[in-house]
Amino acid sequence: MAGRGHGRGLLLLAILLIIVPLALSELNNIIIVSRMADEVALKCRIRILGETIFFKDFYLKPGVLDEQIFTPTKRPFFIECYYGYKGNYASKVRIFDVVWPDASDCRVDRGGCLYEIKDAVLYKTTRARGKRVVGDLPIEQCKRFLGIATECWQRRHRYRLLGEKIDYWEFFWAQ
């Protein structure tokens, strides 16, 4: 009798060793960290054929990692975020798209995708392809007098600007 129970345990272990790697190959992981001086907000949504589905709101404190694991759908989709940082706001900041050549690099079994925001530039790092620039995030610089912005200008961009600039209320009410 003791041998039969041991055999079932080995069978269960063998099944798990087959199923778990298959399940991990279906999961994706997005890890995001901000190296900016203050908190960065990313309100992210999945877009599937005109439909919008909540993904995650990231409120990134400097140097603190946050992540989200997800299972891709069978239909084409992408993940877009509303971006907010110190009075700068943008919509349509795309951080993931199943049609991108490196989309499969975000799978859990391949190490996931690390996104880093540094000096208003969004970087993406994967185990397979290393670090690359995704693009610039909008940021205004202002002259201030007694704490009030007197003159503001858009910082020069080294890379393609991500998203579309929006105002606070569009960001606040973003769905």
PDB file of C-alpha atoms in Angstrom:
ATOM      1  CA  MET A   1       0.000   0.000   0.000  1.00  0.00           C
ATOM      2  CA  ALA A   2       2.775   2.446   0.841  1.00  0.00           C
ATOM      3  CA  GLY A   3       4.282   1.954  -2.628  1.00  0.00           C
ATOM      4  CA  ARG A   4       1.035   2.882  -4.415  1.00  0.00           C
ATOM      5  CA  GLY A   5       0.799   6.286  -2.692  1.00  0.00           C
ATOM      6  CA  HIS A   6       4.421   6.995  -3.562  1.00  0.00           C
ATOM      7  CA  GLY A   7       3.697   6.163  -7.214  1.00  0.00           C
ATOM      8  CA  ARG A   8       0.803   8.625  -7.321  1.00  0.00           C
ATOM      9  CA  GLY A   9       3.027  11.323  -5.840  1.00  0.00           C
ATOM     10  CA  LEU A  10       5.633  10.726  -8.547  1.00  0.00           C
ATOM     11  CA  LEU A  11       2.938  10.792 -11.236  1.00  0.00           C
ATOM     12  CA  LEU A  12       1.592  14.088  -9.863  1.00  0.00           C
ATOM     13  CA  LEU A  13       5.124  15.515  -9.760  1.00  0.00           C
ATOM     14  CA  ALA A  14       5.732  14.423 -13.364  1.00  0.00           C
ATOM     15  CA  ILE A  15       2.472  16.066 -14.488  1.00  0.00           C
ATOM     16  CA  LEU A  16       3.363  19.289 -12.655  1.00  0.00           C
ATOM     17  CA  LEU A  17       6.832  19.316 -14.240  1.00  0.00           C
ATOM     18  CA  ILE A  18       5.134  19.261 -17.647  1.00  0.00           C
ATOM     19  CA  ILE A  19       2.233  21.642 -16.926  1.00  0.00           C
ATOM     20  CA  VAL A  20       4.051  24.390 -14.973  1.00  0.00           C
ATOM     21  CA  PRO A  21       6.594  25.232 -17.737  1.00  0.00           C
ATOM     22  CA  LEU A  22       3.759  25.250 -20.292  1.00  0.00           C
ATOM     23  CA  ALA A  23       1.752  27.606 -18.081  1.00  0.00           C
ATOM     24  CA  LEU A  24       4.767  29.902 -17.558  1.00  0.00           C
ATOM     25  CA  SER A  25       5.283  30.140 -21.320  1.00  0.00           C
ATOM     26  CA  GLU A  26       1.769  31.630 -21.555  1.00  0.00           C
ATOM     27  CA  LEU A  27       2.396  34.326 -18.919  1.00  0.00           C
ATOM     28  CA  ASN A  28       4.007  37.708 -19.553  1.00  0.00           C
ATOM     29  CA  ASN A  29       5.629  39.979 -16.991  1.00  0.00           C
ATOM     30  CA  ILE A  30       6.063  43.736 -17.171  1.00  0.00           C
ATOM     31  CA  ILE A  31       8.337  45.256 -14.539  1.00  0.00           C
ATOM     32  CA  ILE A  32       8.570  49.053 -14.289  1.00  0.00           C
ATOM     33  CA  VAL A  33      10.929  51.266 -12.289  1.00  0.00           C
ATOM     34  CA  SER A  34      11.288  55.041 -12.262  1.00  0.00           C
ATOM     35  CA  ARG A  35      14.609  56.812 -11.792  1.00  0.00           C
ATOM     36  CA  MET A  36      12.932  60.235 -11.899  1.00  0.00           C
ATOM     37  CA  ALA A  37      13.179  62.583  -8.891  1.00  0.00           C
ATOM     38  CA  ASP A  38       9.461  62.361  -8.002  1.00  0.00           C
ATOM     39  CA  GLU A  39       6.572  59.912  -8.390  1.00  0.00           C
ATOM     40  CA  VAL A  40       5.557  58.898 -11.922  1.00  0.00           C
ATOM     41  CA  ALA A  41       1.995  57.733 -12.603  1.00  0.00           C
ATOM     42  CA  LEU A  42       1.145  55.290 -15.395  1.00  0.00           C
ATOM     43  CA  LYS A  43      -2.537  54.405 -15.764  1.00  0.00           C
ATOM     44  CA  CYS A  44      -2.414  51.442 -18.131  1.00  0.00           C
ATOM     45  CA  ARG A  45      -5.175  49.827 -20.181  1.00  0.00           C
ATOM     46  CA  ILE A  46      -5.356  46.898 -22.596  1.00  0.00           C
ATOM     47  CA  ARG A  47      -6.784  47.813 -25.998  1.00  0.00           C
ATOM     48  CA  ILE A  48      -8.382  44.988 -28.014  1.00  0.00           C
ATOM     49  CA  LEU A  49     -10.198  45.827 -31.252  1.00  0.00           C
ATOM     50  CA  GLY A  50     -11.721  49.065 -29.961  1.00  0.00           C
ATOM     51  CA  GLU A  51     -12.411  47.659 -26.487  1.00  0.00           C
ATOM     52  CA  THR A  52     -10.651  49.025 -23.374  1.00  0.00           C
ATOM     53  CA  ILE A  53      -9.878  46.802 -20.385  1.00  0.00           C
ATOM     54  CA  PHE A  54      -8.244  47.938 -17.117  1.00  0.00           C
ATOM     55  CA  PHE A  55      -4.660  46.642 -16.802  1.00  0.00           C
ATOM     56  CA  LYS A  56      -2.981  48.391 -13.849  1.00  0.00           C
ATOM     57  CA  ASP A  57      -2.311  51.825 -12.398  1.00  0.00           C
ATOM     58  CA  PHE A  58       1.374  52.151 -11.518  1.00  0.00           C
ATOM     59  CA  TYR A  59       2.323  54.870  -9.018  1.00  0.00           C
ATOM     60  CA  LEU A  60       6.092  54.656  -9.169  1.00  0.00           C
ATOM     61  CA  LYS A  61       8.166  56.039  -6.339  1.00  0.00           C
ATOM     62  CA  PRO A  62      11.814  56.648  -7.319  1.00  0.00           C
ATOM     63  CA  GLY A  63      13.808  53.406  -7.444  1.00  0.00           C
ATOM     64  CA  VAL A  64      10.928  51.112  -6.405  1.00  0.00           C
ATOM     65  CA  LEU A  65      10.020  48.267  -8.776  1.00  0.00           C
ATOM     66  CA  ASP A  66       6.411  47.410  -9.592  1.00  0.00           C
ATOM     67  CA  GLU A  67       5.211  44.634 -11.853  1.00  0.00           C
ATOM     68  CA  GLN A  68       2.199  43.016 -13.441  1.00  0.00           C
ATOM     69  CA  ILE A  69       1.907  39.471 -14.759  1.00  0.00           C
ATOM     70  CA  PHE A  70      -0.671  38.868 -17.484  1.00  0.00           C
ATOM     71  CA  THR A  71      -1.839  36.244 -19.951  1.00  0.00           C
ATOM     72  CA  PRO A  72      -2.115  37.403 -23.556  1.00  0.00           C
ATOM     73  CA  THR A  73      -5.417  37.000 -25.355  1.00  0.00           C
ATOM     74  CA  LYS A  74      -5.811  35.164 -28.644  1.00  0.00           C
ATOM     75  CA  ARG A  75      -6.876  38.447 -30.281  1.00  0.00           C
ATOM     76  CA  PRO A  76      -4.301  41.133 -31.178  1.00  0.00           C
ATOM     77  CA  PHE A  77      -3.905  43.660 -28.366  1.00  0.00           C
ATOM     78  CA  PHE A  78      -1.588  46.278 -26.968  1.00  0.00           C
ATOM     79  CA  ILE A  79      -1.095  48.040 -23.634  1.00  0.00           C
ATOM     80  CA  GLU A  80      -1.229  51.837 -23.543  1.00  0.00           C
ATOM     81  CA  CYS A  81      -0.762  54.093 -20.559  1.00  0.00           C
ATOM     82  CA  TYR A  82      -1.649  57.581 -19.478  1.00  0.00           C
ATOM     83  CA  TYR A  83       1.542  59.160 -18.140  1.00  0.00           C
ATOM     84  CA  GLY A  84       1.773  61.799 -15.421  1.00  0.00           C
ATOM     85  CA  TYR A  85       4.836  63.470 -13.926  1.00  0.00           C
ATOM     86  CA  LYS A  86       5.052  66.879 -12.197  1.00  0.00           C
ATOM     87  CA  GLY A  87       2.318  68.534 -14.256  1.00  0.00           C
ATOM     88  CA  ASN A  88       3.258  66.763 -17.501  1.00  0.00           C
ATOM     89  CA  TYR A  89       0.638  64.430 -18.943  1.00  0.00           C
ATOM     90  CA  ALA A  90       0.355  62.211 -22.007  1.00  0.00           C
ATOM     91  CA  SER A  91      -2.006  59.578 -23.346  1.00  0.00           C
ATOM     92  CA  LYS A  92      -1.357  56.665 -25.712  1.00  0.00           C
ATOM     93  CA  VAL A  93       2.077  55.770 -24.305  1.00  0.00           C
ATOM     94  CA  ARG A  94       2.364  52.235 -25.690  1.00  0.00           C
ATOM     95  CA  ILE A  95       4.445  49.877 -23.536  1.00  0.00           C
ATOM     96  CA  PHE A  96       3.511  46.505 -25.070  1.00  0.00           C
ATOM     97  CA  ASP A  97       2.156  45.294 -28.401  1.00  0.00           C
ATOM     98  CA  VAL A  98       1.816  41.675 -29.499  1.00  0.00           C
ATOM     99  CA  VAL A  99       2.949  42.634 -33.020  1.00  0.00           C
ATOM    100  CA  TRP A 100       6.305  43.997 -31.837  1.00  0.00           C
ATOM    101  CA  PRO A 101       9.209  41.688 -32.797  1.00  0.00           C
ATOM    102  CA  ASP A 102      10.321  41.468 -29.148  1.00  0.00           C
ATOM    103  CA  ALA A 103       6.852  40.873 -27.629  1.00  0.00           C
ATOM    104  CA  SER A 104       7.621  37.237 -26.783  1.00  0.00           C
ATOM    105  CA  ASP A 105      10.680  38.397 -24.792  1.00  0.00           C
ATOM    106  CA  CYS A 106       8.226  39.611 -22.111  1.00  0.00           C
ATOM    107  CA  ARG A 107       7.184  36.047 -21.281  1.00  0.00           C
ATOM    108  CA  VAL A 108       7.912  34.943 -17.716  1.00  0.00           C
ATOM    109  CA  ASP A 109       9.997  31.982 -18.900  1.00  0.00           C
ATOM    110  CA  ARG A 110      12.194  34.443 -20.865  1.00  0.00           C
ATOM    111  CA  GLY A 111      12.727  36.821 -17.947  1.00  0.00           C
ATOM    112  CA  GLY A 112       9.970  39.365 -18.633  1.00  0.00           C
ATOM    113  CA  CYS A 113      10.423  42.977 -19.738  1.00  0.00           C
ATOM    114  CA  LEU A 114      11.952  45.629 -17.510  1.00  0.00           C
ATOM    115  CA  TYR A 115      10.871  49.191 -18.306  1.00  0.00           C
ATOM    116  CA  GLU A 116      12.919  52.000 -16.802  1.00  0.00           C
ATOM    117  CA  ILE A 117      12.034  55.697 -16.817  1.00  0.00           C
ATOM    118  CA  LYS A 118      15.160  57.829 -16.506  1.00  0.00           C
ATOM    119  CA  ASP A 119      15.600  61.504 -17.479  1.00  0.00           C
ATOM    120  CA  ALA A 120      12.131  61.387 -19.129  1.00  0.00           C
ATOM    121  CA  VAL A 121      13.261  58.575 -21.456  1.00  0.00           C
ATOM    122  CA  LEU A 122      11.537  55.169 -21.424  1.00  0.00           C
ATOM    123  CA  TYR A 123      13.922  52.215 -21.784  1.00  0.00           C
ATOM    124  CA  LYS A 124      13.048  48.543 -22.250  1.00  0.00           C
ATOM    125  CA  THR A 125      15.390  45.743 -21.187  1.00  0.00           C
ATOM    126  CA  THR A 126      14.955  42.066 -22.008  1.00  0.00           C
ATOM    127  CA  ARG A 127      17.244  39.142 -21.353  1.00  0.00           C
ATOM    128  CA  ALA A 128      17.367  38.279 -25.072  1.00  0.00           C
ATOM    129  CA  ARG A 129      17.926  41.753 -26.589  1.00  0.00           C
ATOM    130  CA  GLY A 130      19.397  43.870 -23.814  1.00  0.00           C
ATOM    131  CA  LYS A 131      18.502  47.523 -23.244  1.00  0.00           C
ATOM    132  CA  ARG A 132      16.911  49.755 -25.888  1.00  0.00           C
ATOM    133  CA  VAL A 133      15.217  53.152 -26.009  1.00  0.00           C
ATOM    134  CA  VAL A 134      11.433  53.085 -26.451  1.00  0.00           C
ATOM    135  CA  GLY A 135      11.178  56.890 -26.632  1.00  0.00           C
ATOM    136  CA  ASP A 136      10.967  60.201 -24.801  1.00  0.00           C
ATOM    137  CA  LEU A 137       8.204  61.144 -22.389  1.00  0.00           C
ATOM    138  CA  PRO A 138       6.932  64.733 -22.412  1.00  0.00           C
ATOM    139  CA  ILE A 139       8.363  67.001 -19.768  1.00  0.00           C
ATOM    140  CA  GLU A 140       8.199  70.773 -19.460  1.00  0.00           C
ATOM    141  CA  GLN A 141      10.829  72.834 -17.761  1.00  0.00           C
ATOM    142  CA  CYS A 142       9.779  76.082 -16.120  1.00  0.00           C
ATOM    143  CA  LYS A 143      11.305  79.229 -14.714  1.00  0.00           C
ATOM    144  CA  ARG A 144       9.724  79.958 -11.354  1.00  0.00           C
ATOM    145  CA  PHE A 145       9.262  83.069  -9.284  1.00  0.00           C
ATOM    146  CA  LEU A 146       8.109  82.531  -5.686  1.00  0.00           C
ATOM    147  CA  GLY A 147       7.132  78.963  -6.581  1.00  0.00           C
ATOM    148  CA  ILE A 148       4.905  79.999  -9.501  1.00  0.00           C
ATOM    149  CA  ALA A 149       5.771  78.966 -13.054  1.00  0.00           C
ATOM    150  CA  THR A 150       6.393  82.139 -15.054  1.00  0.00           C
ATOM    151  CA  GLU A 151       7.726  80.674 -18.285  1.00  0.00           C
ATOM    152  CA  CYS A 152       7.613  77.041 -19.440  1.00  0.00           C
ATOM    153  CA  TRP A 153       8.963  75.216 -22.463  1.00  0.00           C
ATOM    154  CA  GLN A 154       9.030  71.631 -23.680  1.00  0.00           C
ATOM    155  CA  ARG A 155      12.394  69.993 -23.091  1.00  0.00           C
ATOM    156  CA  ARG A 156      14.289  69.076 -26.264  1.00  0.00           C
ATOM    157  CA  HIS A 157      13.815  65.434 -27.169  1.00  0.00           C
ATOM    158  CA  ARG A 158      16.625  63.129 -28.216  1.00  0.00           C
ATOM    159  CA  TYR A 159      14.239  60.352 -29.251  1.00  0.00           C
ATOM    160  CA  ARG A 160      10.766  59.926 -30.690  1.00  0.00           C
ATOM    161  CA  LEU A 161       8.153  61.450 -28.381  1.00  0.00           C
ATOM    162  CA  LEU A 162       5.796  58.837 -26.933  1.00  0.00           C
ATOM    163  CA  GLY A 163       2.071  59.407 -26.724  1.00  0.00           C
ATOM    164  CA  GLU A 164       0.084  62.597 -27.111  1.00  0.00           C
ATOM    165  CA  LYS A 165       0.301  65.530 -24.712  1.00  0.00           C
ATOM    166  CA  ILE A 166      -2.896  66.006 -22.670  1.00  0.00           C
ATOM    167  CA  ASP A 167      -3.972  68.245 -19.802  1.00  0.00           C
ATOM    168  CA  TYR A 168      -4.527  67.362 -16.145  1.00  0.00           C
ATOM    169  CA  TRP A 169      -8.280  66.830 -16.471  1.00  0.00           C
ATOM    170  CA  GLU A 170      -7.902  64.360 -19.345  1.00  0.00           C
ATOM    171  CA  PHE A 171      -5.359  62.478 -17.230  1.00  0.00           C
ATOM    172  CA  PHE A 172      -7.508  62.647 -14.084  1.00  0.00           C
ATOM    173  CA  TRP A 173     -10.622  61.263 -15.825  1.00  0.00           C
ATOM    174  CA  ALA A 174      -8.678  58.741 -17.937  1.00  0.00           C
ATOM    175  CA  GLN A 175     -10.364  55.415 -18.456  1.00  0.00           C
TER     176      GLN A 175
END
